[in-house]
Tab-separated table of C-alpha atoms and ligand atoms in Angstrom:
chain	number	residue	atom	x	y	z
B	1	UNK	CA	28.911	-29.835	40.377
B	2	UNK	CA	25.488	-30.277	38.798
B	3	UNK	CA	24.215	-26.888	40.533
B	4	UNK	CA	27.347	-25.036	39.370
B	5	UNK	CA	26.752	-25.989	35.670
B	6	UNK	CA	22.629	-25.205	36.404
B	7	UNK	CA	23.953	-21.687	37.596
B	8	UNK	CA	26.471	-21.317	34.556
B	9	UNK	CA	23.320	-21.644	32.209
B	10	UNK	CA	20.664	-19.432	33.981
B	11	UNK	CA	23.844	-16.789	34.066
B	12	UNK	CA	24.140	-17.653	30.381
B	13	UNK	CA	20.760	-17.569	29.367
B	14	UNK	CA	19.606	-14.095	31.383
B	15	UNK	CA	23.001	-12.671	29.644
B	16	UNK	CA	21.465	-13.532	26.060
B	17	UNK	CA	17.905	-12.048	26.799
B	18	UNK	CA	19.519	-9.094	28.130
B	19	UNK	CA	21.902	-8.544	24.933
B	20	UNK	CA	18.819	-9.315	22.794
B	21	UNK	CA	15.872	-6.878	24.287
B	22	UNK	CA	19.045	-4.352	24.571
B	23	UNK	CA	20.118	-5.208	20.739
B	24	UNK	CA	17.470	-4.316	19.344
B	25	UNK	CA	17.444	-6.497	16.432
B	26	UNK	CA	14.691	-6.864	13.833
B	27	UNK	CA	15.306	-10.253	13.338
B	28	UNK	CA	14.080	-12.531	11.719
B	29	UNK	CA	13.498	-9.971	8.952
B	30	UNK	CA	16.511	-8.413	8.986
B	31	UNK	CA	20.486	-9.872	10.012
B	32	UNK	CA	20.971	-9.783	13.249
B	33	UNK	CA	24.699	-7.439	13.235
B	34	UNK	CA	21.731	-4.445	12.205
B	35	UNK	CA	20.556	-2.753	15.369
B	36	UNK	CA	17.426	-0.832	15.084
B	37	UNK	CA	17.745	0.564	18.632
B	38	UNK	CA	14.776	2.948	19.447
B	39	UNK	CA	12.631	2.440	16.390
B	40	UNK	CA	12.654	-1.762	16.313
B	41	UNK	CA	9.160	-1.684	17.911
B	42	UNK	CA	7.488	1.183	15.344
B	43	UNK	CA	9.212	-0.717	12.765
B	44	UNK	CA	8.291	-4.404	13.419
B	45	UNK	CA	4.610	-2.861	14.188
B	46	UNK	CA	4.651	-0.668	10.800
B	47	UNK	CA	6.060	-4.646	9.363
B	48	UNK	CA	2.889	-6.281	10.610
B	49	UNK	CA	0.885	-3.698	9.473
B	50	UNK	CA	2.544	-3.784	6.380
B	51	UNK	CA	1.135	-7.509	5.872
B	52	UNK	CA	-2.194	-7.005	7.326
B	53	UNK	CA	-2.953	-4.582	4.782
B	54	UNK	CA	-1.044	-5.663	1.760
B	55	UNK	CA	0.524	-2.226	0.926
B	56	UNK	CA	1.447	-1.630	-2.449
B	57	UNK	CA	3.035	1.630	-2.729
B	58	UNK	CA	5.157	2.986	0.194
B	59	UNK	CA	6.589	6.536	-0.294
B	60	UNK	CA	9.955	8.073	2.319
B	61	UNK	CA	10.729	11.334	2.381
B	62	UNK	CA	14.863	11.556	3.571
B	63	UNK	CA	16.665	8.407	1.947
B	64	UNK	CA	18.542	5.962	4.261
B	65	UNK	CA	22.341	8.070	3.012
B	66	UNK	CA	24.577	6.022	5.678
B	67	UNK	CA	22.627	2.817	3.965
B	68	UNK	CA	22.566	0.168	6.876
B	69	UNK	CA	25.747	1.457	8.487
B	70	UNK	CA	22.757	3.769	9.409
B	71	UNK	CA	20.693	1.702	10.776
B	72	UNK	CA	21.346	2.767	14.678
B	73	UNK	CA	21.201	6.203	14.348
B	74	UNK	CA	18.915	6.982	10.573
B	75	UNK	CA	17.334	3.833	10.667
B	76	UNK	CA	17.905	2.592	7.627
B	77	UNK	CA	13.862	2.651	6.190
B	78	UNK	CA	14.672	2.577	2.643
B	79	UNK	CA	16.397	-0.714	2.929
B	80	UNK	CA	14.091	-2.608	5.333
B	81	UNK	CA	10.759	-1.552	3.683
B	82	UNK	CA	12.630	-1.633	-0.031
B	83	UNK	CA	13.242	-5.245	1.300
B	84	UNK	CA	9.710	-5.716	2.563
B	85	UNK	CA	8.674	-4.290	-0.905
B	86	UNK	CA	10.516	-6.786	-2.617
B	87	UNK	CA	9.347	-9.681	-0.938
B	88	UNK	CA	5.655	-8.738	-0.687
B	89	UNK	CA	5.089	-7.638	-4.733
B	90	UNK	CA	5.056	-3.676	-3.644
B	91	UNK	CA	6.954	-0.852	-4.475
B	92	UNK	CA	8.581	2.252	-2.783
B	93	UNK	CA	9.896	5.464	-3.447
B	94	UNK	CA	12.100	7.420	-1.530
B	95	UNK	CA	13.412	11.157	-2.049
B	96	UNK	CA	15.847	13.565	-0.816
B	97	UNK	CA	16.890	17.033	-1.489
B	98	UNK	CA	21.022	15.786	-1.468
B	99	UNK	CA	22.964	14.122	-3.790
B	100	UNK	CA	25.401	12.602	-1.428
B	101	UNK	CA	22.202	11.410	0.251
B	102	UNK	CA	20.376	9.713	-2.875
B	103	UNK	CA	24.411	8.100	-3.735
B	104	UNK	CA	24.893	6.654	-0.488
B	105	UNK	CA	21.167	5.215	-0.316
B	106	UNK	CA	21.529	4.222	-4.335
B	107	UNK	CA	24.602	2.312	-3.433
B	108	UNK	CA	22.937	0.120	-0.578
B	109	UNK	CA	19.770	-0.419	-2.692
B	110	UNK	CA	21.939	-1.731	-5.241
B	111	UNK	CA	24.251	-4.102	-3.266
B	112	UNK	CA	20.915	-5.316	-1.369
B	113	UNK	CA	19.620	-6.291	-4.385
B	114	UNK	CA	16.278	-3.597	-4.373
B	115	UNK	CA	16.505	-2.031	-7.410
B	116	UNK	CA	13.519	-3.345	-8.954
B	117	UNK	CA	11.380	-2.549	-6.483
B	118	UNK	CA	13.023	1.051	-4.973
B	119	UNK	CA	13.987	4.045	-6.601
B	120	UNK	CA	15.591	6.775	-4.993
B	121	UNK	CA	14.442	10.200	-6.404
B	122	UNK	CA	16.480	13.456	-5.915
B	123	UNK	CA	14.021	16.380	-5.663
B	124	UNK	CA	12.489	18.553	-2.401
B	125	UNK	CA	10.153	16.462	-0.755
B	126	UNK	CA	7.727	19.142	-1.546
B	127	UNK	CA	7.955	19.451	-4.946
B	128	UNK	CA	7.889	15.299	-5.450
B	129	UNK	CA	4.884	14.895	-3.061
B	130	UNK	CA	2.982	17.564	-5.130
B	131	UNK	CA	3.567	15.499	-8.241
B	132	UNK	CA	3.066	11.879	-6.752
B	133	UNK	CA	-0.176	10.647	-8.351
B	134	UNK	CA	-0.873	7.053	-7.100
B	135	UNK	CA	-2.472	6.116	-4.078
B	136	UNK	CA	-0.145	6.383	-0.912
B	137	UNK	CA	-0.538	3.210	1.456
B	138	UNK	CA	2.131	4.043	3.255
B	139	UNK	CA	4.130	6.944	4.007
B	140	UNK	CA	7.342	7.502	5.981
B	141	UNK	CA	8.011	10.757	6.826
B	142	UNK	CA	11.659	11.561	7.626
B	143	UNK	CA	13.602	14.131	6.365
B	144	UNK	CA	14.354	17.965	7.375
B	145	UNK	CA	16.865	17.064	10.003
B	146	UNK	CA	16.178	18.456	13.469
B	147	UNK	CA	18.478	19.835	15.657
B	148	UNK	CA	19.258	21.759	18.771
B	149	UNK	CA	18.474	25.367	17.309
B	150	UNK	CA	15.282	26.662	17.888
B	151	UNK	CA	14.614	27.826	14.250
B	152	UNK	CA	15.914	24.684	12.585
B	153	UNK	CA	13.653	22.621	14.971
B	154	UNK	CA	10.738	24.996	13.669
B	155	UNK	CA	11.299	24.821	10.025
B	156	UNK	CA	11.679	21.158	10.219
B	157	UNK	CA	8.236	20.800	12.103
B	158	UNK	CA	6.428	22.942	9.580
B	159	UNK	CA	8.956	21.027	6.421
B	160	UNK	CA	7.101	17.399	7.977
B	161	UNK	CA	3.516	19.044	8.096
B	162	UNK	CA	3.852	20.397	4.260
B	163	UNK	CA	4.766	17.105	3.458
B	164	UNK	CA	1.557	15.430	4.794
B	165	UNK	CA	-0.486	18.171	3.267
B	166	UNK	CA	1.299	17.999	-0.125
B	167	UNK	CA	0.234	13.917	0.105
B	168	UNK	CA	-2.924	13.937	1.821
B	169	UNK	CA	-5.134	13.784	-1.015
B	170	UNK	CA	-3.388	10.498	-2.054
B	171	UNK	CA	-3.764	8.729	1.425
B	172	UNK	CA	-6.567	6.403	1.734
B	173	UNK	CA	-8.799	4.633	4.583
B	174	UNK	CA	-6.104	2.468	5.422
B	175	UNK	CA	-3.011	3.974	4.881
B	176	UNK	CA	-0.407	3.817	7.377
B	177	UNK	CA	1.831	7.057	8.459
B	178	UNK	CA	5.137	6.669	10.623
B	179	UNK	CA	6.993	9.337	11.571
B	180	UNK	CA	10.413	9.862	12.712
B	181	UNK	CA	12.374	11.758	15.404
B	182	UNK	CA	9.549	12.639	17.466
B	183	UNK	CA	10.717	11.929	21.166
B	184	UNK	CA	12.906	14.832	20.915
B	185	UNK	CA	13.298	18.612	22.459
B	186	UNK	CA	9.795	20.258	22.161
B	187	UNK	CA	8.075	17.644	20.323
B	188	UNK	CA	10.904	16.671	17.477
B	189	UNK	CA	9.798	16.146	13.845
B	190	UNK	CA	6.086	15.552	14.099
B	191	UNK	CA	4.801	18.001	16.566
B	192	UNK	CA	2.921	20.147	14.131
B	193	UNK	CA	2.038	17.420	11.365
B	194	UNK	CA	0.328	14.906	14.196
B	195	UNK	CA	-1.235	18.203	16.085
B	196	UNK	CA	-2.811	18.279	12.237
B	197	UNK	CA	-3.432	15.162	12.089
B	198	UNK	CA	-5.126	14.661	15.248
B	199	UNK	CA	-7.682	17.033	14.261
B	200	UNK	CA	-8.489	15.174	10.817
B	201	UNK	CA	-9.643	12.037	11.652
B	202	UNK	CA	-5.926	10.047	12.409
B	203	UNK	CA	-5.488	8.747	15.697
B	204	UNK	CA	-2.077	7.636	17.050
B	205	UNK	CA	-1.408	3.406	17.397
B	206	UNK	CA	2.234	3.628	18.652
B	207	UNK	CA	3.538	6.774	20.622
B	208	UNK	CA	7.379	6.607	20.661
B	209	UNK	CA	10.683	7.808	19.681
B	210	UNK	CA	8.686	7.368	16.272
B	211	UNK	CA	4.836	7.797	15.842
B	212	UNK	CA	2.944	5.526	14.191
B	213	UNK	CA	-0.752	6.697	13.005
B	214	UNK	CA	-3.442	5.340	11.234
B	215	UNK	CA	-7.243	6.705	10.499
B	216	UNK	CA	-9.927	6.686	13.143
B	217	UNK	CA	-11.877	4.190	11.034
B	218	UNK	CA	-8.756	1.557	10.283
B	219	UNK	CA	-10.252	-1.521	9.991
B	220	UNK	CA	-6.814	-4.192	10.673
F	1	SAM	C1	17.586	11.535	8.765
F	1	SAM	S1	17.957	11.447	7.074
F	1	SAM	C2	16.812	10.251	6.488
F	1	SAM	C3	17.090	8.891	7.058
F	1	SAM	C4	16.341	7.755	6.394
F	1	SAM	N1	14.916	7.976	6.385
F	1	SAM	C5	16.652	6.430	7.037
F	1	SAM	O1	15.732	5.783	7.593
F	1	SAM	O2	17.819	6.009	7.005
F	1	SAM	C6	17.255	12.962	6.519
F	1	SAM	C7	17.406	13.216	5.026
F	1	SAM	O3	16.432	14.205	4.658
F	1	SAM	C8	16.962	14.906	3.576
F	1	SAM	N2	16.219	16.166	3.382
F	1	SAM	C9	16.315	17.319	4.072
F	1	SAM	N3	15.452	18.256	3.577
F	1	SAM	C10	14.807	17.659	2.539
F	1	SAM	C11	13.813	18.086	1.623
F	1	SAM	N4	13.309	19.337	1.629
F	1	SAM	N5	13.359	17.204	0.701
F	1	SAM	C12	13.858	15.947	0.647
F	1	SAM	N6	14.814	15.491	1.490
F	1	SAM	C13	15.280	16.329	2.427
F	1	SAM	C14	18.436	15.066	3.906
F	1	SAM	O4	19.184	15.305	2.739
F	1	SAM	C15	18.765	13.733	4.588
F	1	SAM	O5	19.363	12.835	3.673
């Protein structure tokens, strides 16, 4: 009897470590119903790093439009690091070219309770980097969408590497840079920008569905 119920729980317990390294989760931080699938690890590393450096400003490009009902497959940024913002005394911005996108990502900031310390801008990327004037500590680079077409998949690469050059001058020593959608079909969202990066002075921490990169000389 005893060695039945001993099987029971090992079954039991190896069943619940499963569903949880398969979950995905980014719990504690956030409720455990949100899955964060492939980007939980960038995300809970971009979290501690986050902390380590007490960021202050954080600037997305692409807002989270499916709000957390995204976070599987967008993965919901804008909410977790608005919520990261809010607890931590920093703020973030986050743009998009769509208005659908800025409404659905307005109405999640709102019912989370972030509007104090997000605001959701609608303007090109391009045109709101160009503009930004306060020191960048980090930045989330997410928007073009990619896609199976050849020319799309182009124009987004060279959309994220305009982006970084548009905000490099306001990136410092220890700013942080995560970038989405990169384990794709010929090198996803950040093949160009991290080629560019690579080349002036950023090396890569986490190399993943998302990349994760930080100056040569980061000192956390
Ligand atoms: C994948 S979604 C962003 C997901 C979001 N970062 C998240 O974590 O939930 C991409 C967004 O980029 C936006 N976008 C596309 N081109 C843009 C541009 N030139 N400037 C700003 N946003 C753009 C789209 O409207 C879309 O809402």
């Amino acid at each position: 009897m005893y060695i039945f119920i001993w099987i029971v729980a090992v079954v039991v317990c190896i069943y619940a470590i499963v569903k949880f390294i398969k979950y995905r989760p980014l719990t504690p931080f956030m409720p455990y119903k949100y899955n964060f699938g492939k980007r939980r690890i960038t995300f809970r590393k971009t979290l501690d790093l986050l902390d380590k450096t007490n960021s202050k400003i954080i600037v997305e490009t692409g807002t989270s439009r499916a709000g957390l009902k995204g976070a599987k497959g967008d993965g919901a940024a804008t909410i977790v690091f608005g919520k990261w913002a809010k607890e931590n005394g920093a703020y973030m911005h986050s743009v998009d070219i769509s208005e659908e996108s800025v409404r659905g990502s307005q109405a999640e900031v709102n019912a989370q309770g972030l509007n104090e310390y997000v605001t959701v801008h609608l303007s090109d990327s391009l045109v709101f980097l160009k503009d930004f004037k306060e020191k960048v500590d980090f930045l989330y680079l997410d928007s073009y969408d990619y896609s199976k077409d050849l020319e799309v998949q182009r124009l987004s690469q060279e959309h994220h590497l305009k982006e970084f050059m548009a905000i490099e001058g306001q990136l410092h020593e220890n700013s942080i840079v995560l970038i989405d959608d990169c384990r794709l079909p010929n090198g996803g969202k950040g093949k160009t920008v991290i080629a560019y990066m690579l080349k002036n002075d950023w090396k890569i921490l986490i190399d993943a569905y998302q990349v994760l990169l930080v100056r040569k000389g980061f000192k956390f």
